[in-house]
Amino acid sequence: AMDLSFSRIQCTPDLMPSDITGTMIVEEHAGEKRFRFERGPVFANIVLADEINRASPKTQSAFLEAMQEKQITAGNETYKLDAPFFVLATQNPIEMEGTFPLPEAQLDRFMMKILMDYPTVVEERAIVSRYTAASEPSVNRVIGADTLLKLQHLTREVPISEELTSHAINIVTATRKWKNLEYGSSPRASIALILTAKARALIHGRNFVSKEDIHAMAPPILRHRIILTFEAERTGVTQDQIVAEIINGVK
């Protein structure tokens, strides 16, 4: 566990932007009325937006400033968010009723899209055993905010060659002109691909980035940033298939 503040936002169609960012309330003090900003659940180190695509597009956009600028603006005041700050989100399958597709600008703010499948039989047995036992599992703190910030800084210091930097950028820019793609990825994808490749190298105990790191991180970085053409969707082509083609086609 991490020694960080955490908040969970259950997204619903009637959720308002102020339910996320906070709202101005009127207080009376010594016979004088004045406004005070009541901070919303986005003011935490880790924010979980559960079923984010059940919220309306207007409410979804309430996350934009927080995710990009690490701040919230209410009225004429700007409030900085505590570091570290990041947003996790889950979403229902798009074919389910009562869902709103996330706008491209919102999707681009998320560094990665992780696909979750059903657990294996062994994994599900472990889950059942853990949650049906007489004693609850214990959770111990393993990292604090200061250590996490130092690790984030250390990640940026991992060296990467000019050749691999160009290779990562070429993969991203190829999405903008690749067949079967209506739209490609923005420069945020290049930044995210290189940063996550550095993080993967660090996790694997290396002080340098390899081509394997870039190729391994390309699918989660790009799959939500590319839009398929109608013909590609009709024939069952997936984003991951396109990313694999690009990796194999870019030298």
PDB file of C-alpha atoms in Angstrom, residues 17-18 21-25 35-40 43 65 71-80:
ATOM      1  CA  PRO A  17     -18.642  18.858 -12.599  1.00  0.00           C
ATOM      2  CA  SER A  18     -18.788  20.557  -9.190  1.00  0.00           C
ATOM      3  CA  THR A  21     -13.837  19.642  -8.510  1.00  0.00           C
ATOM      4  CA  GLY A  22     -15.677  21.276  -5.622  1.00  0.00           C
ATOM      5  CA  THR A  23     -18.083  24.164  -5.224  1.00  0.00           C
ATOM      6  CA  MET A  24     -18.386  27.620  -3.709  1.00  0.00           C
ATOM      7  CA  ILE A  25     -20.531  27.730  -0.578  1.00  0.00           C
ATOM      8  CA  PHE A  35     -17.919  32.580  -0.201  1.00  0.00           C
ATOM      9  CA  ARG A  36     -15.670  29.649   0.625  1.00  0.00           C
ATOM     10  CA  PHE A  37     -14.444  26.981  -1.773  1.00  0.00           C
ATOM     11  CA  GLU A  38     -15.319  23.471  -0.620  1.00  0.00           C
ATOM     12  CA  ARG A  39     -12.828  21.109  -2.216  1.00  0.00           C
ATOM     13  CA  GLY A  40     -14.146  18.113  -4.127  1.00  0.00           C
ATOM     14  CA  PHE A  43      -8.171  16.864  -4.278  1.00  0.00           C
ATOM     15  CA  GLU A  65      -7.487  20.733 -16.068  1.00  0.00           C
ATOM     16  CA  GLN A  71      -4.749  22.372 -10.640  1.00  0.00           C
ATOM     17  CA  ILE A  72      -8.410  23.341 -10.350  1.00  0.00           C
ATOM     18  CA  THR A  73      -9.886  26.739 -11.190  1.00  0.00           C
ATOM     19  CA  ALA A  74     -13.036  27.857  -9.375  1.00  0.00           C
ATOM     20  CA  GLY A  75     -14.272  31.382  -9.943  1.00  0.00           C
ATOM     21  CA  ASN A  76     -11.237  33.664  -9.995  1.00  0.00           C
ATOM     22  CA  GLU A  77      -9.067  31.378  -7.883  1.00  0.00           C
ATOM     23  CA  THR A  78      -6.725  28.567  -8.873  1.00  0.00           C
ATOM     24  CA  TYR A  79      -6.010  25.727  -6.448  1.00  0.00           C
ATOM     25  CA  LYS A  80      -2.937  23.534  -6.864  1.00  0.00           C
TER      26      LYS A  80
END
